[in-house]
CSV table of C-alpha atoms in Angstrom, one decimal:
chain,number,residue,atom,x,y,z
C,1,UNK,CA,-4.6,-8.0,16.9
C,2,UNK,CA,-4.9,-10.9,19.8
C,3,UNK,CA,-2.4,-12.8,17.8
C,4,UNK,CA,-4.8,-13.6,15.2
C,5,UNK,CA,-2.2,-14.4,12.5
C,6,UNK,CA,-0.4,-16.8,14.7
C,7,UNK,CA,-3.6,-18.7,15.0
C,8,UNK,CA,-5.0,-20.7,12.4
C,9,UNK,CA,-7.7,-21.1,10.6
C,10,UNK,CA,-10.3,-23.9,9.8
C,11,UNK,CA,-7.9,-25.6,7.4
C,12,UNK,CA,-5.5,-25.8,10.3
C,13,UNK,CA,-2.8,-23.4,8.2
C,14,UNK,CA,-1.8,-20.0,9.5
C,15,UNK,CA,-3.7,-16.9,8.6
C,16,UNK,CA,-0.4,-15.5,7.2
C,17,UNK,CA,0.1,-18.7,5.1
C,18,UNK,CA,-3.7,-18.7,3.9
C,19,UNK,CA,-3.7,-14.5,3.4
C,20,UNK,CA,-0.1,-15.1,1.0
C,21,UNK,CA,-1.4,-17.9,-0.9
C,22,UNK,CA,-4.5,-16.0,-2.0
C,23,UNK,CA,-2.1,-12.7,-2.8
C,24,UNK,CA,-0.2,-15.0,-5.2
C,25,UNK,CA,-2.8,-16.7,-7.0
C,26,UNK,CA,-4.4,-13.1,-7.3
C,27,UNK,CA,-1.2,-12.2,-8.6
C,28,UNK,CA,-1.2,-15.2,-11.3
C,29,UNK,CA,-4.8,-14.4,-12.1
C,30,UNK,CA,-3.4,-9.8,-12.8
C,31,UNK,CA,-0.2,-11.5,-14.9
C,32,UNK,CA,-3.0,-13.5,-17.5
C,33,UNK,CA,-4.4,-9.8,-18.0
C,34,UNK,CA,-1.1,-8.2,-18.0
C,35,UNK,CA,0.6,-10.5,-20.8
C,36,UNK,CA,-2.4,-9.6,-22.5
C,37,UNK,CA,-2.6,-6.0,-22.6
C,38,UNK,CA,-3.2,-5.3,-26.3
C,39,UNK,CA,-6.9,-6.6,-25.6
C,40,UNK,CA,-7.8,-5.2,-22.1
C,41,UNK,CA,-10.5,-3.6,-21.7
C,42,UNK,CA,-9.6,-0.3,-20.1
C,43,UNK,CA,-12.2,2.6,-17.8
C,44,UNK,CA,-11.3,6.0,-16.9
C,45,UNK,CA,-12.4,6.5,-13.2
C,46,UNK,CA,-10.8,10.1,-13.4
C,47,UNK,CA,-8.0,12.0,-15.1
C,48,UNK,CA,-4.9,9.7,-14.8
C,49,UNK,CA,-6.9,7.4,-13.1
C,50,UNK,CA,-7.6,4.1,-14.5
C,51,UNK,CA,-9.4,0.5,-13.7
C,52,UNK,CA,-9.3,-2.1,-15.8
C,53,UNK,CA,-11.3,-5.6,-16.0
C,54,UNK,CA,-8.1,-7.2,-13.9
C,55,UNK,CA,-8.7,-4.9,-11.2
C,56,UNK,CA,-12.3,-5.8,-11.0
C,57,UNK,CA,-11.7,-9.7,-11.9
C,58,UNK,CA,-8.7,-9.8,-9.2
C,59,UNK,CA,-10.8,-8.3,-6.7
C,60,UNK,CA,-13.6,-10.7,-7.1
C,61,UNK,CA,-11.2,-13.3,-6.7
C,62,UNK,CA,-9.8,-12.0,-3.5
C,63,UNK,CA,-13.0,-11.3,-2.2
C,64,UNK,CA,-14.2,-14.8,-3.3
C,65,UNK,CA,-11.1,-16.4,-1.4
C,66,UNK,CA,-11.0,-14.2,1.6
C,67,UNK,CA,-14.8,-14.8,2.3
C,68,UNK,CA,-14.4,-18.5,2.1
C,69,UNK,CA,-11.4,-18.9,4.3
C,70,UNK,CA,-12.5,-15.8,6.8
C,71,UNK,CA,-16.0,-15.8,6.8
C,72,UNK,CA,-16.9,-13.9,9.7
C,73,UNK,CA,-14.6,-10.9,8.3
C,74,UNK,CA,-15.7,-7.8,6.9
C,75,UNK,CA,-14.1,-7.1,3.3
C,76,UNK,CA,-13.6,-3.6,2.1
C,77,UNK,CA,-12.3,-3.1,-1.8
C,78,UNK,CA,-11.1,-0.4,-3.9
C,79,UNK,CA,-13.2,-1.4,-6.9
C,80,UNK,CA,-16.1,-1.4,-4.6
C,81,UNK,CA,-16.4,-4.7,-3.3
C,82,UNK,CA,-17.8,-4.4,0.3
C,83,UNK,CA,-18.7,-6.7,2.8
C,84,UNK,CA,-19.9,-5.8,6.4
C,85,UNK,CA,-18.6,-8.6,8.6
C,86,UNK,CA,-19.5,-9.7,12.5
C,87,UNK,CA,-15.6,-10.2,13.5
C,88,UNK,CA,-14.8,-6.8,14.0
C,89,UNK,CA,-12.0,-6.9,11.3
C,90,UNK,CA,-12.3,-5.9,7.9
C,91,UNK,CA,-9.8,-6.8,5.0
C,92,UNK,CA,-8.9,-4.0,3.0
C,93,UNK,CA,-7.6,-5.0,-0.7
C,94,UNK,CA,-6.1,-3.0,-3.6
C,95,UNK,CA,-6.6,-6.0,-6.3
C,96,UNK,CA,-3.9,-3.6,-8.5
C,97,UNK,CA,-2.1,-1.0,-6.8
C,98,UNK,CA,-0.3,1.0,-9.7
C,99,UNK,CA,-2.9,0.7,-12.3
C,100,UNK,CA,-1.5,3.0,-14.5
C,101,UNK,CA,2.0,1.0,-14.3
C,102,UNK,CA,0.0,-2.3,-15.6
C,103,UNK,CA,-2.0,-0.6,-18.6
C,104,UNK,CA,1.6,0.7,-20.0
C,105,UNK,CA,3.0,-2.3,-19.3
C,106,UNK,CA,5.2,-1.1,-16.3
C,107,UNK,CA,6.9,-3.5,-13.3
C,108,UNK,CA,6.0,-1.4,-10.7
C,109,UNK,CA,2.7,-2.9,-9.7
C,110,UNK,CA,0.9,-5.2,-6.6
C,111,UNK,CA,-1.7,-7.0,-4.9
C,112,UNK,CA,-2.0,-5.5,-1.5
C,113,UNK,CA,-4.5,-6.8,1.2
C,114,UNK,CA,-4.1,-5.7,4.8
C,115,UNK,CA,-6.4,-6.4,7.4
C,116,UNK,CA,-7.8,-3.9,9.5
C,117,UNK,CA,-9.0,-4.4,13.1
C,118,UNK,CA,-9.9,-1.9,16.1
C,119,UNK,CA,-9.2,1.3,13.8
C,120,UNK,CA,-5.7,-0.2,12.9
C,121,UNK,CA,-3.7,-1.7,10.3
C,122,UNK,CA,-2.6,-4.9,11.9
C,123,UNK,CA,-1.1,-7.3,9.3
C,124,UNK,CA,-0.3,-7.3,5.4
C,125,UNK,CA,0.8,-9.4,2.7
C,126,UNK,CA,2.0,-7.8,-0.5
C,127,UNK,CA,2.8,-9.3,-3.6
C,128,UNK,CA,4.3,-7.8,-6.7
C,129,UNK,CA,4.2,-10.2,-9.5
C,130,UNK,CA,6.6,-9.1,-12.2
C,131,UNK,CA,9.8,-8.2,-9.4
C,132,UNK,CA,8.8,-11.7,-8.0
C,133,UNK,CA,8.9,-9.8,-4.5
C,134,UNK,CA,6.2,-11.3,-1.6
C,135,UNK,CA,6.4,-9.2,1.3
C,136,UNK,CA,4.3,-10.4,5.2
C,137,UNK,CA,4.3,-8.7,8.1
C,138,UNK,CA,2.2,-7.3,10.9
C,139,UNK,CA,2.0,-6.6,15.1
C,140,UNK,CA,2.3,-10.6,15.5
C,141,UNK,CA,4.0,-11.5,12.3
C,142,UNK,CA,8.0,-11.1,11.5
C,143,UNK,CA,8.1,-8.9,8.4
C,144,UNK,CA,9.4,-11.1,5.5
C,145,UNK,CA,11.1,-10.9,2.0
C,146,UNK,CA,10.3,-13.8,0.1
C,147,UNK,CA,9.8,-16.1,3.4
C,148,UNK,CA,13.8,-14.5,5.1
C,149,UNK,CA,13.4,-11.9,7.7
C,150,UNK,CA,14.4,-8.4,7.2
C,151,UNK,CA,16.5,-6.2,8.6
C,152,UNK,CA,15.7,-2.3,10.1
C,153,UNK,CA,16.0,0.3,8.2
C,154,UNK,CA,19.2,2.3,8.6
C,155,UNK,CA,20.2,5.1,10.1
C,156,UNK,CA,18.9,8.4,7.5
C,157,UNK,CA,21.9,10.0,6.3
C,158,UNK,CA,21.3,13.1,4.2
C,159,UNK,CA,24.1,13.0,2.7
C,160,UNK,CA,22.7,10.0,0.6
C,161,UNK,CA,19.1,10.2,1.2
C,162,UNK,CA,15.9,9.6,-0.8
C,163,UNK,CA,12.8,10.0,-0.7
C,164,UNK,CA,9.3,8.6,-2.4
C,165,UNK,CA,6.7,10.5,-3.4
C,166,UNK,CA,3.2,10.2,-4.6
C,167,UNK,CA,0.7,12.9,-6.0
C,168,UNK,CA,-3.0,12.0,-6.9
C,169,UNK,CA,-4.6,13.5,-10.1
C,170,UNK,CA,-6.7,15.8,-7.8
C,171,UNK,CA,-4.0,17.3,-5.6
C,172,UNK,CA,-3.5,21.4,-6.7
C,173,UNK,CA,-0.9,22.8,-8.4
C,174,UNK,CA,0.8,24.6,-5.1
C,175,UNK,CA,0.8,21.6,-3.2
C,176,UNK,CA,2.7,20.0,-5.7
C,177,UNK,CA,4.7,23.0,-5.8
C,178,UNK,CA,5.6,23.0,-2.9
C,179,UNK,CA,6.2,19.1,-2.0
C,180,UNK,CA,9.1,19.8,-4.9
C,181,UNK,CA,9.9,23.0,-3.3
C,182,UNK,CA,10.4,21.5,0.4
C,183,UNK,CA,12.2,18.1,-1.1
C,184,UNK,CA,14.7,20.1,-3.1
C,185,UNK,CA,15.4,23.6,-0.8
C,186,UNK,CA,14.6,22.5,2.5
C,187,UNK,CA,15.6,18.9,3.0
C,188,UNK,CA,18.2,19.1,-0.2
C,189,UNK,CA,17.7,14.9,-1.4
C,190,UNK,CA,16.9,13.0,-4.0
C,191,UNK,CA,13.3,12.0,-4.7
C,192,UNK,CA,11.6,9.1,-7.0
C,193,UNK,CA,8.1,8.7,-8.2
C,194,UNK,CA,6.8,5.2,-8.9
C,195,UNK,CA,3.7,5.7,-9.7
C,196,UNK,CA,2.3,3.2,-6.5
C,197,UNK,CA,2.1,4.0,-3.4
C,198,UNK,CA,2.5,0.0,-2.3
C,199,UNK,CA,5.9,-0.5,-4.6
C,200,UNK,CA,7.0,3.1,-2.7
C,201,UNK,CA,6.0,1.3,0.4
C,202,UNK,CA,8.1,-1.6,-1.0
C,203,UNK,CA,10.9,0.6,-2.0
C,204,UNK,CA,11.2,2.4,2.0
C,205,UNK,CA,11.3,-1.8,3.3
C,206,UNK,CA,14.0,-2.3,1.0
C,207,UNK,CA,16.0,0.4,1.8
C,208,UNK,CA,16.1,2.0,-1.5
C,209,UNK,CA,14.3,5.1,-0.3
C,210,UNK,CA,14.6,6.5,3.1
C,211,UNK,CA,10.9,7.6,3.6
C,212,UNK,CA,8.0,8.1,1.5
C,213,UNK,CA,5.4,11.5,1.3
C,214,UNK,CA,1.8,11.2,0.1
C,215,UNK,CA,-1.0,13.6,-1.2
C,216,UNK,CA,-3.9,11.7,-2.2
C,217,UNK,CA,-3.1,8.2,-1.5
C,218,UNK,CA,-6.5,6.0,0.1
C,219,UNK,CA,-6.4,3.4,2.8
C,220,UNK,CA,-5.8,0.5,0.4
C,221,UNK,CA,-3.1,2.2,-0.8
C,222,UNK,CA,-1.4,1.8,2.4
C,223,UNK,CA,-3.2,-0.7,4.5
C,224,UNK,CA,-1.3,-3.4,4.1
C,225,UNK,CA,2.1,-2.2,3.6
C,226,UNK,CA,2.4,0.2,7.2
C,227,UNK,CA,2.3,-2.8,9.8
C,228,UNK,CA,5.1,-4.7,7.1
C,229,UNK,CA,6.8,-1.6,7.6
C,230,UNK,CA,6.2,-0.9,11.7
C,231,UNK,CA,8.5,-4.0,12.8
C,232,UNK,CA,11.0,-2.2,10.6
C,233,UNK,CA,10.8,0.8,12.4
C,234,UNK,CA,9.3,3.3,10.4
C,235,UNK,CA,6.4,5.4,11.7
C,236,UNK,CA,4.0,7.1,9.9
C,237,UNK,CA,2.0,10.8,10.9
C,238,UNK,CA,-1.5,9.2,10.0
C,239,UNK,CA,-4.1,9.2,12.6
C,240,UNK,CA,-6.3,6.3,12.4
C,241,UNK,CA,-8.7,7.6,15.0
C,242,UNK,CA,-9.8,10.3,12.6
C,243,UNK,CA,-9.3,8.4,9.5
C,244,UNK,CA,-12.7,6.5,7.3
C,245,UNK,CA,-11.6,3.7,5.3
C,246,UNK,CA,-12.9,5.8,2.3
C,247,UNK,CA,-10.3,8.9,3.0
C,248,UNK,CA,-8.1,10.4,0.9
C,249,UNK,CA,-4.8,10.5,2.8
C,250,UNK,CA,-1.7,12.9,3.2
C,251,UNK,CA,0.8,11.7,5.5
C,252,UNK,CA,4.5,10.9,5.6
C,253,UNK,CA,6.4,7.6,6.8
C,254,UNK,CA,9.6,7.0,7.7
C,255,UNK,CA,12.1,7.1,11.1
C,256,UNK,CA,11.4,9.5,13.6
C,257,UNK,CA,14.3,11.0,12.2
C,258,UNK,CA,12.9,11.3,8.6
C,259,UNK,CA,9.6,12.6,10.3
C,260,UNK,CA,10.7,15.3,12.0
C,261,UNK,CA,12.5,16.6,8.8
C,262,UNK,CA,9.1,16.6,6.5
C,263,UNK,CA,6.4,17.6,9.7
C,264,UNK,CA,6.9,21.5,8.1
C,265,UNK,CA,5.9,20.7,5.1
C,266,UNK,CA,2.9,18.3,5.9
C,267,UNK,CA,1.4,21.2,8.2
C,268,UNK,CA,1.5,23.6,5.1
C,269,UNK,CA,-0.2,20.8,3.0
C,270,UNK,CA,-2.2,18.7,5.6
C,271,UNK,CA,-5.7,19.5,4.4
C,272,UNK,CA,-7.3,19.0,0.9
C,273,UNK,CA,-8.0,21.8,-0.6
């Protein structure tokens, strides 16, 4: 990342300190909408899967913000906001990861942008409004909880382990089958579904879960929340070098520990049917 976000920009303030300040203000823009949810006008993108006119207003906010304070930066949104840039790196935002959360009125949703340079998720700033939880980190940056550094991730111990999961609408029957099948006969823990993949993310920082396992997630699911999680040390099995920003995703993060216990199951259910 050349140290970009110990530079500064312009303004003479940190790129971490400019990228957080626009994830909260995004995230006081999504709570307006969210505290007024008998009114909001909701789409249906797919079966399950949901946008609403926060997700569209946030992400013209961020894009708004991000273009003013990076302007040479490329800008690439799940709404459909996208902006070819001439810096060679490209923010990638989720204005509401955990859409469905929001609509039923649910805690369990964020503002994720990550920033995306030379085919690699270098630095991201999370920001989940109702837990109050602001989360920074990337190859340059300390990871941070609410500004105070955070700890590795512990040893896995099967004994007491957990694990996230997430499932997209569109993933079949058998692979579903047979993520529960693997969880429950093969590796023998417990397993939670949030219903985001950024507050699962959130959940493997915190230590609450000891990996997390995805079938259908997208980059902006995940771009900002894997280099939080790197200085951590938790890997993940995606390969970037085969990966378009506009891929659906199956992969697994964790220790190298945690990995080597799900790699059987991911090579049964790798590819999409």
């Amino acid at each position: 990342m050349d140290d970009c976000c110990s530079g500064s920009n312009p303004s003479g303030r940190t790129v971490e300190a400019v990228v957080e300040e626009i994830a909260r203000k995004a995230g006081e823009l999504a709570l307006v909408h969210f505290r007024s949810l008998s009114s909001l006008p909701v789409e249906k993108k797919g079966h399950l899967d949901l946008v609403t006119k926060a997700d569209k207003d946030v992400e013209e906010f961020l894009i708004a913000r991000l273009r003013q304070a990076f302007p040479t930066d490329g800008i690439f949104g799940e709404e459909g906001g996208e902006i070819m840039g001439t810096s060679g790196r490209t923010w990638v935002i989720d204005p509401i990861d955990g859409t469905f959360n929001f609509v039923r009125g649910g805690p369990n949703w964020a503002v994720s942008i990550g920033l995306y340079e030379n085919r690699r998720p270098v630095f991201g700033v999370i920001h989940a409004p109702v837990r109050d939880l602001t989360l920074t980190g990337g190859t340059s940056v300390e990871t941070r909880l609410d500004g105070k550094p955070m700890r590795a991730l512990p040893a896995l111990d099967l004994s007491q382990a957990s694990i996230g999961i997430g499932l997209h609408p569109s993933v079949a029957t058998d692979d579903r089958l047979e993520l529960m099948r693997f969880i429950s006969d093969e590796l023998r823990i417990s397993f939670r579904c949030c219903g985001s993949a950024t507050l699962s993310l959130i959940e493997v920082a915190m230590g609450e879960t000891d990996g997390y396992v995805s079938l259908g997630d997208s980059t902006w699911d995940v771009m900002a929340a894997l280099p939080i999680l790197a200085n951590l040390g938790v890997s993940h099995t995606i390969d970037w070098d085969r990966i378009d920003l506009r891929a659906k995703l199956r992969f697994a993060c964790g220790s190298d520990v945690f990995l080597k216990k799900v790699r059987p199951l991911l090579e049964k259910v790798a590819v999409a049917a």
